PDB file of C-alpha atoms in Angstrom:
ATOM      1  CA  UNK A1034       0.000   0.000   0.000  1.00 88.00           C
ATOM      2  CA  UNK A1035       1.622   3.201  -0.984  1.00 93.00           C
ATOM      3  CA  UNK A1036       3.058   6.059   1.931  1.00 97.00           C
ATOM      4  CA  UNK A1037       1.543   9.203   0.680  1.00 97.00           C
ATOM      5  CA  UNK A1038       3.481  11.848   1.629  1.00 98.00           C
ATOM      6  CA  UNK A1039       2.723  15.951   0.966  1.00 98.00           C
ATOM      7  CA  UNK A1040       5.668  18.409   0.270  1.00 97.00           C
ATOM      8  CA  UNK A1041       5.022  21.616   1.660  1.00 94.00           C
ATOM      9  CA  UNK A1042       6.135  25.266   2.801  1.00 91.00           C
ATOM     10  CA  UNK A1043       3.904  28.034   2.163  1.00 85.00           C
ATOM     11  CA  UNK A1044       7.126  29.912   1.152  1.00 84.00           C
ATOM     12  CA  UNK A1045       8.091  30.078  -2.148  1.00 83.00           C
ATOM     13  CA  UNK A1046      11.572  29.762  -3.490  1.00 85.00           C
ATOM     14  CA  UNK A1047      12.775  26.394  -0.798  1.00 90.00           C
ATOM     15  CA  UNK A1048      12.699  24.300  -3.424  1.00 92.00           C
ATOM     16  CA  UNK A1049       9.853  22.346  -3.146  1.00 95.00           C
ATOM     17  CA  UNK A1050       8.930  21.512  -6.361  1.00 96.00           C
ATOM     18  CA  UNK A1051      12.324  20.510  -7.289  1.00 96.00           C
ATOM     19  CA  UNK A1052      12.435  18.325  -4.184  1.00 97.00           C
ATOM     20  CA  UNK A1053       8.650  16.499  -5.519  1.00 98.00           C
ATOM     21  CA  UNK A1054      10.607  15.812  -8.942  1.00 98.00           C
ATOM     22  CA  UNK A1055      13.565  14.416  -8.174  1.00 98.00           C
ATOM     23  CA  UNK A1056      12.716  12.746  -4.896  1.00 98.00           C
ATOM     24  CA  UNK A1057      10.124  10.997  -7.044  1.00 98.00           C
ATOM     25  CA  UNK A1058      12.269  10.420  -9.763  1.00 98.00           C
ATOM     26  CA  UNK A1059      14.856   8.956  -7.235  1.00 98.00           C
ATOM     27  CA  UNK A1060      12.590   6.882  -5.623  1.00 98.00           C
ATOM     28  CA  UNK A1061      11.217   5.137  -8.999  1.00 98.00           C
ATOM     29  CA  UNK A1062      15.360   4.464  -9.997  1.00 97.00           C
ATOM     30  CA  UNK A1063      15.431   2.632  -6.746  1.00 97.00           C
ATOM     31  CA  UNK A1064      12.553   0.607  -8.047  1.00 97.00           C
ATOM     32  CA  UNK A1065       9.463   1.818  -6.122  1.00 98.00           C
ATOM     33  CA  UNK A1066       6.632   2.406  -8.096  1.00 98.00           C
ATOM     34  CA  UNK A1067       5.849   6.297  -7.741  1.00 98.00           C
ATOM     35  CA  UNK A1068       2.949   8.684  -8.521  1.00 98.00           C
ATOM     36  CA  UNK A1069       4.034  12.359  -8.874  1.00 98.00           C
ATOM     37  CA  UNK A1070       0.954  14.128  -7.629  1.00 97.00           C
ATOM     38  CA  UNK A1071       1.277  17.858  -9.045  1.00 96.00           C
ATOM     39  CA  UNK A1072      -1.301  19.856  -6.803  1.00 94.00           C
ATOM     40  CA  UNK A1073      -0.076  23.266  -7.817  1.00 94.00           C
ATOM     41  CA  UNK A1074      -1.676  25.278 -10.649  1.00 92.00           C
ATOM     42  CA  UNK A1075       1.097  26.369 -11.351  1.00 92.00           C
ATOM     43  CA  UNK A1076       2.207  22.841 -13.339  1.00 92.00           C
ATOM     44  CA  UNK A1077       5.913  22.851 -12.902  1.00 94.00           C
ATOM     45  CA  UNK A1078       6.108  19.335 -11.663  1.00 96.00           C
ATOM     46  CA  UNK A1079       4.513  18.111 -14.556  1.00 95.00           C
ATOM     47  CA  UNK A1080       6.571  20.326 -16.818  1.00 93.00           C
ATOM     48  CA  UNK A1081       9.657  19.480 -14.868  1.00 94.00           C
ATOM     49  CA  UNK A1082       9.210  14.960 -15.621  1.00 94.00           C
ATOM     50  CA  UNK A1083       8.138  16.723 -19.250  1.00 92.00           C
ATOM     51  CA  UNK A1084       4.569  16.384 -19.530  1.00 90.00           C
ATOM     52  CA  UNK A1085       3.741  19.467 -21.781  1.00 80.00           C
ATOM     53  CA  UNK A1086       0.369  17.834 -23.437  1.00 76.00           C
ATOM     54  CA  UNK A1087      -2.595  17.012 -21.140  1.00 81.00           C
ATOM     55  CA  UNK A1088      -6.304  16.102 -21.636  1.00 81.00           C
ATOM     56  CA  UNK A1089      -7.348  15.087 -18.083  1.00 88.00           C
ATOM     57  CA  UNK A1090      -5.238  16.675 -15.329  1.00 88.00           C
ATOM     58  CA  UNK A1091      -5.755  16.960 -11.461  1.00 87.00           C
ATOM     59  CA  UNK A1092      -8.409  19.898 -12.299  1.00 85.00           C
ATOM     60  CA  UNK A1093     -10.692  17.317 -13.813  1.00 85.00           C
ATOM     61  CA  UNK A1094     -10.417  14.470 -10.946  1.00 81.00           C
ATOM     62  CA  UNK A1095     -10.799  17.223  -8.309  1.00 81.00           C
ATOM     63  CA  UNK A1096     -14.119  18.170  -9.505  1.00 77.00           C
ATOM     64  CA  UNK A1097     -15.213  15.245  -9.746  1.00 77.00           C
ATOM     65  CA  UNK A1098     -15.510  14.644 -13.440  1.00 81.00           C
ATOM     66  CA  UNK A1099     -13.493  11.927 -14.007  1.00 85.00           C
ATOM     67  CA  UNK A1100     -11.947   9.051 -12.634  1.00 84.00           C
ATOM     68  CA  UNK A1101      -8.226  10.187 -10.575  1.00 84.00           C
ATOM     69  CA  UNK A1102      -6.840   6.690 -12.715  1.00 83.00           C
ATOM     70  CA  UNK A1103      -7.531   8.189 -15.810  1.00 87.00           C
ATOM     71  CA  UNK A1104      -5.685  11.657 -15.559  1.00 90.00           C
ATOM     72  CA  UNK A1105      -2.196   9.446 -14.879  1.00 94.00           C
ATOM     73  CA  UNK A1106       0.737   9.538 -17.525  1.00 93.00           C
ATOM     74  CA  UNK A1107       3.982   7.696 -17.763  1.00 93.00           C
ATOM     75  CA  UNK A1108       7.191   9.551 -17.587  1.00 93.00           C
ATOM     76  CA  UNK A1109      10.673   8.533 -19.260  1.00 91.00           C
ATOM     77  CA  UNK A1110      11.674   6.750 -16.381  1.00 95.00           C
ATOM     78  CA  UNK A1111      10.040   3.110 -15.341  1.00 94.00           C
ATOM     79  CA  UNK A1112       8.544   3.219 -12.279  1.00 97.00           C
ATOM     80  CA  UNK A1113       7.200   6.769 -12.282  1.00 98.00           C
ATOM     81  CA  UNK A1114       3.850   8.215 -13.416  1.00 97.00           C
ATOM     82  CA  UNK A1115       2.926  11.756 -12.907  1.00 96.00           C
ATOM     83  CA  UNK A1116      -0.791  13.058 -12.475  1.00 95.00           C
ATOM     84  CA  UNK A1117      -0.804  16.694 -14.323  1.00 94.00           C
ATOM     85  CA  UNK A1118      -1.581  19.876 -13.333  1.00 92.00           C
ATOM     86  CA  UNK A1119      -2.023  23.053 -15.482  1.00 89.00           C
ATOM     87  CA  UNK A1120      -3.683  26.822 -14.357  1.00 88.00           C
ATOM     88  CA  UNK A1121      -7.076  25.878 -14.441  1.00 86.00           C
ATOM     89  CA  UNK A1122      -6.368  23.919 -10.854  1.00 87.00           C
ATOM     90  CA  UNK A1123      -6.499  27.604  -9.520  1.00 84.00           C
ATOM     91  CA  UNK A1124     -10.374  27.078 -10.311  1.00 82.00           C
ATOM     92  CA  UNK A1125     -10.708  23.979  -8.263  1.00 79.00           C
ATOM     93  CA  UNK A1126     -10.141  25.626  -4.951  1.00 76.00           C
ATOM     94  CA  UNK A1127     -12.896  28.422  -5.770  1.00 80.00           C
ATOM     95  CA  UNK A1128     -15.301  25.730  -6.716  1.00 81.00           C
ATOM     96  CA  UNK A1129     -14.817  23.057  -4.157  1.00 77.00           C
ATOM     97  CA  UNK A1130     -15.487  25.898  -1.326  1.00 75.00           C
ATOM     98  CA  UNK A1131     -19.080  25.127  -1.689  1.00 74.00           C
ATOM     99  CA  UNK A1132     -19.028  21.273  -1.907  1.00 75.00           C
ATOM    100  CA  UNK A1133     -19.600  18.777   1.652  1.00 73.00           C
ATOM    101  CA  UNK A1134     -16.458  17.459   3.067  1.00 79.00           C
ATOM    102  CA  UNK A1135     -14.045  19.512   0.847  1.00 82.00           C
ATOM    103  CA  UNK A1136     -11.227  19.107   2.244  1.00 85.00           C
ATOM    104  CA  UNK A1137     -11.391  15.385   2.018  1.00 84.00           C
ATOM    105  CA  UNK A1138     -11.944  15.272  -1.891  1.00 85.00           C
ATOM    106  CA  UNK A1139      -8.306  14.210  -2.528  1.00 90.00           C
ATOM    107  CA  UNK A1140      -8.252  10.824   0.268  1.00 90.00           C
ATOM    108  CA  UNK A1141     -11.612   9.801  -1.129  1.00 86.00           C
ATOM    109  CA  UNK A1142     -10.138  10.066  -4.707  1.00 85.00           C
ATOM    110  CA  UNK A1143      -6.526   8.652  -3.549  1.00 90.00           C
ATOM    111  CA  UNK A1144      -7.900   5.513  -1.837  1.00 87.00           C
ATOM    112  CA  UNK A1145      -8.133   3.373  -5.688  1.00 86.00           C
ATOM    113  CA  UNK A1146      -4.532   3.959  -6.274  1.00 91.00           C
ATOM    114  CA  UNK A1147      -2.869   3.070  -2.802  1.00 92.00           C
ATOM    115  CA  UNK A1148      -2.317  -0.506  -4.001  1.00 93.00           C
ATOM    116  CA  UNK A1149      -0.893   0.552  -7.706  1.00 95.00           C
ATOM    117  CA  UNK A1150       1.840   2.483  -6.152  1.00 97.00           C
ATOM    118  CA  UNK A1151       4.635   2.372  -3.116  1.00 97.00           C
ATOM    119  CA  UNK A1152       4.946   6.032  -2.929  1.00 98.00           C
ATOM    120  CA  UNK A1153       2.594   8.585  -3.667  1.00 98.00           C
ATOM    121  CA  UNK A1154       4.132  12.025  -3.487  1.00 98.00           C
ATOM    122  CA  UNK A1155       2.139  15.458  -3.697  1.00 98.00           C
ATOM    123  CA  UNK A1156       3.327  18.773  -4.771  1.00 97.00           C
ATOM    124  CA  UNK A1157       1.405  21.266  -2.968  1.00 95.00           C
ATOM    125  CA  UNK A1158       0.756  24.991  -3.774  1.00 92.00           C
ATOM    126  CA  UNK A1159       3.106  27.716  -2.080  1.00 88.00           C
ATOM    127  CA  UNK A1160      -0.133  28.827   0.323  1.00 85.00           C
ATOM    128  CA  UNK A1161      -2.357  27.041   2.977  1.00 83.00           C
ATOM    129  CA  UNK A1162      -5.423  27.015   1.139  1.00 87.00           C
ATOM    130  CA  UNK A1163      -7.900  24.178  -0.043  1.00 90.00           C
ATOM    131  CA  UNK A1164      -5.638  22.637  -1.943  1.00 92.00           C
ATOM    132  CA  UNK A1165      -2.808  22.034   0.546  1.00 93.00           C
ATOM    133  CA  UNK A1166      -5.314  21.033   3.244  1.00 92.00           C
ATOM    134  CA  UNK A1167      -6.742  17.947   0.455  1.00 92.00           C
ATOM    135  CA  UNK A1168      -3.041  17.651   0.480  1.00 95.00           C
ATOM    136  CA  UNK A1169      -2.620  16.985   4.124  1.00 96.00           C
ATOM    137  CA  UNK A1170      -6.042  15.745   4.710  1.00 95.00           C
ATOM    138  CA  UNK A1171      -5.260  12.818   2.022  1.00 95.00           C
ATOM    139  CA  UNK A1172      -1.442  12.662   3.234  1.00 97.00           C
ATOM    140  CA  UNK A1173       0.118   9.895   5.912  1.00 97.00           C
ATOM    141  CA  UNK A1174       3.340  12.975   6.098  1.00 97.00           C
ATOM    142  CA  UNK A1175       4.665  15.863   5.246  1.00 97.00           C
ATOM    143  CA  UNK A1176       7.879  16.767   4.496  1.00 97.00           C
ATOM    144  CA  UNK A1177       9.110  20.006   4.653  1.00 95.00           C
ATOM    145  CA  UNK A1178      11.511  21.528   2.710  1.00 95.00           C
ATOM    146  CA  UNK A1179      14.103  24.737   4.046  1.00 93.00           C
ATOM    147  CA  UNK A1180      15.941  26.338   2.361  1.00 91.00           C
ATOM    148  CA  UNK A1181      19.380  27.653   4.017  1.00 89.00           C
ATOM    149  CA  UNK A1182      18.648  31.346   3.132  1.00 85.00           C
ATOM    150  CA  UNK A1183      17.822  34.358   5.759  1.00 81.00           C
ATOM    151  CA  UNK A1184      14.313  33.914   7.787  1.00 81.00           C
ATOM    152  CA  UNK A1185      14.418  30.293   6.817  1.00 80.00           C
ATOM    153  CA  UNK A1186      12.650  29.150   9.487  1.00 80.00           C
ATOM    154  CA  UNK A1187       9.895  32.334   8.964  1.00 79.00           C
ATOM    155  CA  UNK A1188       6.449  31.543   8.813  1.00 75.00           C
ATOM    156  CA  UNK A1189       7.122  27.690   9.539  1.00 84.00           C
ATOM    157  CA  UNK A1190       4.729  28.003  12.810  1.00 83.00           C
ATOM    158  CA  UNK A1191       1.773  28.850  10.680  1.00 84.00           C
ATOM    159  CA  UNK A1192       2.581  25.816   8.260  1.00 87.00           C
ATOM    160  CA  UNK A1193       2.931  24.004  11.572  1.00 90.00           C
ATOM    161  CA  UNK A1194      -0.489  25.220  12.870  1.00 89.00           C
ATOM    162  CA  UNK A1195      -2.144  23.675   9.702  1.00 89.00           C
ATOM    163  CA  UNK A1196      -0.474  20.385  10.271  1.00 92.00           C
ATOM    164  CA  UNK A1197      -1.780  20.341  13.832  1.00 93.00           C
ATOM    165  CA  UNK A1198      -5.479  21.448  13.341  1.00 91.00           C
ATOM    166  CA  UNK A1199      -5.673  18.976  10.138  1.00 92.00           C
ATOM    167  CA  UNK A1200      -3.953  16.371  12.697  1.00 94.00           C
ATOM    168  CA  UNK A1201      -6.726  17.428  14.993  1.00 94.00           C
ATOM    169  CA  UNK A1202     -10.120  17.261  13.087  1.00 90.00           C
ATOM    170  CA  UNK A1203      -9.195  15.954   9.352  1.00 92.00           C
ATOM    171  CA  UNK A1204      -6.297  13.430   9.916  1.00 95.00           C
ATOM    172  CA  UNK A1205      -5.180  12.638  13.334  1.00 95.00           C
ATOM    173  CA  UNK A1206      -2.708   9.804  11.607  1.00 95.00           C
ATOM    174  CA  UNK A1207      -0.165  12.489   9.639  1.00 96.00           C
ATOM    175  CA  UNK A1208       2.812  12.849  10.824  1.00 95.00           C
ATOM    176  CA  UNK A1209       6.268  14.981   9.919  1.00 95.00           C
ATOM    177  CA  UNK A1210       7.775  12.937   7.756  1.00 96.00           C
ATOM    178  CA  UNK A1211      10.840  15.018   7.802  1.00 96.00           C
ATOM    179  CA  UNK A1212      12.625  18.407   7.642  1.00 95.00           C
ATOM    180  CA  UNK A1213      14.867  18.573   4.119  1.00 97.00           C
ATOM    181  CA  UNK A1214      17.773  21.428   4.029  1.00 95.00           C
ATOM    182  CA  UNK A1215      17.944  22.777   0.356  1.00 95.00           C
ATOM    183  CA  UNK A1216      20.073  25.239  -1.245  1.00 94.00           C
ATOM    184  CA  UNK A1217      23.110  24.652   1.379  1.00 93.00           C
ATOM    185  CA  UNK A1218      26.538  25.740   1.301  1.00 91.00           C
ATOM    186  CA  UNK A1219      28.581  24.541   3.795  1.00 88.00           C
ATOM    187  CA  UNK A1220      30.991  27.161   3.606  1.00 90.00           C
ATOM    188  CA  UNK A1221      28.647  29.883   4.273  1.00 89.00           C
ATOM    189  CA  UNK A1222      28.148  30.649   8.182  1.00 89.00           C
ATOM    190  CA  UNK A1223      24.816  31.294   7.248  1.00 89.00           C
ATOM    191  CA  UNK A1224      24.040  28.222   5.986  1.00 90.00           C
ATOM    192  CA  UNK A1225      25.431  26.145   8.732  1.00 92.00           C
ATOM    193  CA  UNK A1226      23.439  28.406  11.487  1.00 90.00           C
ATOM    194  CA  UNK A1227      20.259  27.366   9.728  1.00 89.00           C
ATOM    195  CA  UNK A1228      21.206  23.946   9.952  1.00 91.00           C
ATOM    196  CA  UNK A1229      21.643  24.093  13.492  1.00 91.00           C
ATOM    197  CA  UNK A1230      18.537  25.766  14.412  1.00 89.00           C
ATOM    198  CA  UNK A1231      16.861  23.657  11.994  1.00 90.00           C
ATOM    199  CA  UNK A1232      18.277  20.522  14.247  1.00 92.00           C
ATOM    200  CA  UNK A1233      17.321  22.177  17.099  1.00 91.00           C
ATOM    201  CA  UNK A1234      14.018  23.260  16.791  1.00 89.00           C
ATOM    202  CA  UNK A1235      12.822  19.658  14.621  1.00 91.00           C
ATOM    203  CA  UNK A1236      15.868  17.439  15.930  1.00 92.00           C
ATOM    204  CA  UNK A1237      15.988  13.794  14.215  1.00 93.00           C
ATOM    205  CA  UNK A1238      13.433  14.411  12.083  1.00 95.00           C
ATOM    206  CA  UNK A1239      15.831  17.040   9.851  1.00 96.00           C
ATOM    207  CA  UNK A1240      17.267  14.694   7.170  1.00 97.00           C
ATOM    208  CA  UNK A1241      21.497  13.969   6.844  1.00 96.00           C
ATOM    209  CA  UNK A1242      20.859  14.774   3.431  1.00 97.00           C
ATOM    210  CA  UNK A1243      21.574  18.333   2.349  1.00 96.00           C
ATOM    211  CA  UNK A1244      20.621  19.495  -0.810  1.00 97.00           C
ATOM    212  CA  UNK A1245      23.028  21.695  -1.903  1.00 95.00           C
ATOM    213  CA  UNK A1246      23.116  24.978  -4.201  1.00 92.00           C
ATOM    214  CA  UNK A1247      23.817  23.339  -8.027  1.00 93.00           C
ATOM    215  CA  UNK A1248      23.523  25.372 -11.601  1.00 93.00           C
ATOM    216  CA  UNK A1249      22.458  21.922 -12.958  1.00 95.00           C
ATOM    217  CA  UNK A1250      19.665  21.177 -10.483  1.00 94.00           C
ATOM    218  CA  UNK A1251      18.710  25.105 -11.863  1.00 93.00           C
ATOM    219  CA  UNK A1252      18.563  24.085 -15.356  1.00 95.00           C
ATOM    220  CA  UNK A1253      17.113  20.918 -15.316  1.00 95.00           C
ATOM    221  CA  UNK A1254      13.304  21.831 -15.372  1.00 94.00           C
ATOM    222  CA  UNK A1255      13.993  24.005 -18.330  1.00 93.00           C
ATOM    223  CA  UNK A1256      14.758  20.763 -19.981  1.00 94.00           C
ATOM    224  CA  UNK A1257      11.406  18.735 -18.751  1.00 94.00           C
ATOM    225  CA  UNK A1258      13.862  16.233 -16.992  1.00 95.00           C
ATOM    226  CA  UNK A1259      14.311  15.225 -13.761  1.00 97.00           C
ATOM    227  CA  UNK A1260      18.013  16.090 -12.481  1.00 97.00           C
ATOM    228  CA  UNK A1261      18.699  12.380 -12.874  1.00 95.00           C
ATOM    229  CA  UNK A1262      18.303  12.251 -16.643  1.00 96.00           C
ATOM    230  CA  UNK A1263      19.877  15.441 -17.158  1.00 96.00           C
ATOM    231  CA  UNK A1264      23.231  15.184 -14.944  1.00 96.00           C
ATOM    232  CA  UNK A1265      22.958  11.958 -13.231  1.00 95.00           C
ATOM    233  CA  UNK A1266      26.874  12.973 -11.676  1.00 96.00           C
ATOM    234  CA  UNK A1267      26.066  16.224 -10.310  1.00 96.00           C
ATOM    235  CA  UNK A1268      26.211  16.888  -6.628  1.00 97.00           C
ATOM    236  CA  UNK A1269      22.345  17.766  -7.148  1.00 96.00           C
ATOM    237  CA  UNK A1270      21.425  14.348  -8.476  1.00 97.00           C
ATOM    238  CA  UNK A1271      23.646  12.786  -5.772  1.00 97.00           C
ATOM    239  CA  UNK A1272      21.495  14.461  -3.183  1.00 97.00           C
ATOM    240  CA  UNK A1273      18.331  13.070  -3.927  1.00 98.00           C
ATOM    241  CA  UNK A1274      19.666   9.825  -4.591  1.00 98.00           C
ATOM    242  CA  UNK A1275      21.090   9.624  -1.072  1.00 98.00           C
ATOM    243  CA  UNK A1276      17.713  11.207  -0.032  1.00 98.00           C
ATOM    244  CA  UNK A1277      15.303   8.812  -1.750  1.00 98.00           C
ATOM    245  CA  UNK A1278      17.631   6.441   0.472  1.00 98.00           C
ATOM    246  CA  UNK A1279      17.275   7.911   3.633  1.00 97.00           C
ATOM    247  CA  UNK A1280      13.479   7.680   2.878  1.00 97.00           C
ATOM    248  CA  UNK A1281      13.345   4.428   1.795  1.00 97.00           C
ATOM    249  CA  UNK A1282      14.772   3.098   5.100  1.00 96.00           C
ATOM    250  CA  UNK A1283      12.781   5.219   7.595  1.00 92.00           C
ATOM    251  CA  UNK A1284       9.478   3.665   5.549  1.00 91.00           C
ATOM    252  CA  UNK A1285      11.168   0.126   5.407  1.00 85.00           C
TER     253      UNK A1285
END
């Protein structure tokens, strides 16, 4: 049964879509069969595995038009499929305000593919809106991606908030799945004191793996690839492999 886990920060600019798309990507080279989930209308998952031509997307599944099975496509790598997302999605949050049980559209939707799939992972929009909370409500954990930058660690409590009131009336089973350091430099100061008050304030749960700052990992998604296919010998690539690793054996 797959682990469904939502990657979020309400901040953009941490790298969380590029952490979706190559985590995913990573995880289906180590042989687990993956679902990339793109939740954001903004539809740079799906442009970053290089879907550019969709007919059914997450819009359509959302609203309840079709079935979620039908709006999958493969990807250039075996083991990965991606569910697309385009601009219209930014219509799915205004329209779903109205509809019972809202927030639990996604689960109810997610449930037929659990046993297709070992991982399902969701790109969520850079807010906290209706779409990130189907995102959470449908999630088993979150990871959270932070990047080593100034006021890193800004705004996390009100991310933090969400995860506890969704924990506390929508889905008392998610958990953190973990903290992920992006954009580090360990020869900055700067970037080593967020690493230590990352540890600090979210201990264990704050991965070994650092993703480091890498003009490849940059230039992939204008490419539609996946760092893996683009530079598989990058420090970038290297990252995710090791993290795809790390998350392998905590779910093992």
């Amino acid at each position: 049964m797959a682990k469904i886990v939502a990657i979020s920060n309400q901040k953009g600019g941490v790298g969380k879509t590029t952490t979706a798309v190559n985590l995913s990507a990573s995880l289906a080279v180590a042989e687990k069969r993956t679902l990339l989930l793109d939740l954001d209308p903004q539809g740079n998952a799906s442009s970053g595995v290089g879907i550019s031509s969709m007919e059914k997307t997450s819009y359509e599944f959302m609203l309840g038009e079709v079935e979620v099975g039908s709006c999958i496509q493969n990807t250039h790598i075996s083991f990965l499929d991606v569910l697309p997302s385009d601009r219209r999605l930014a219509g799915a949050e205004v329209e779903l305000v109205t509809q019972e049980n809202r927030e639990g559209f996604l689960k109810r939707a997610l449930n037929s593919l659990r046993d297709r799939y070992d991982y399902i992972i969701i790109d969520t929009p850079p807010s906290l809106g209706l779409l990130t909370l189907n995102a959470l409500t449908s999630a088993d954990s979150v990871l959270i991606p932070i990047q080593c930058e100034y006021y890193a660690l800004e705004g996390l409590s009100q991310l933090l908030s969400t995860v506890q009131l969704v924990q506390r009336g929508l889905n008392p089973l998610l958990r953190l799945e973990g903290v992920l350091l992006t954009m580090y430099d360990r020869r900055l100061k700067l970037s080593n004191q967020v690493a230590e008050e990352a540890i600090d304030f979210f201990g264990e749960t704050v991965y070994e793996t650092k993703v480091p700052r890498n003009v490849r990992l940059s230039e992939a998604p204008s490419f539609g690839k996946p760092i893996l296919l683009y530079d598989v010998d990058c420090v970038g690539s290297r990252a995710y492999l090791e993290l795809a690793q790390e998350v392998i054996a905590k779910n093992s």
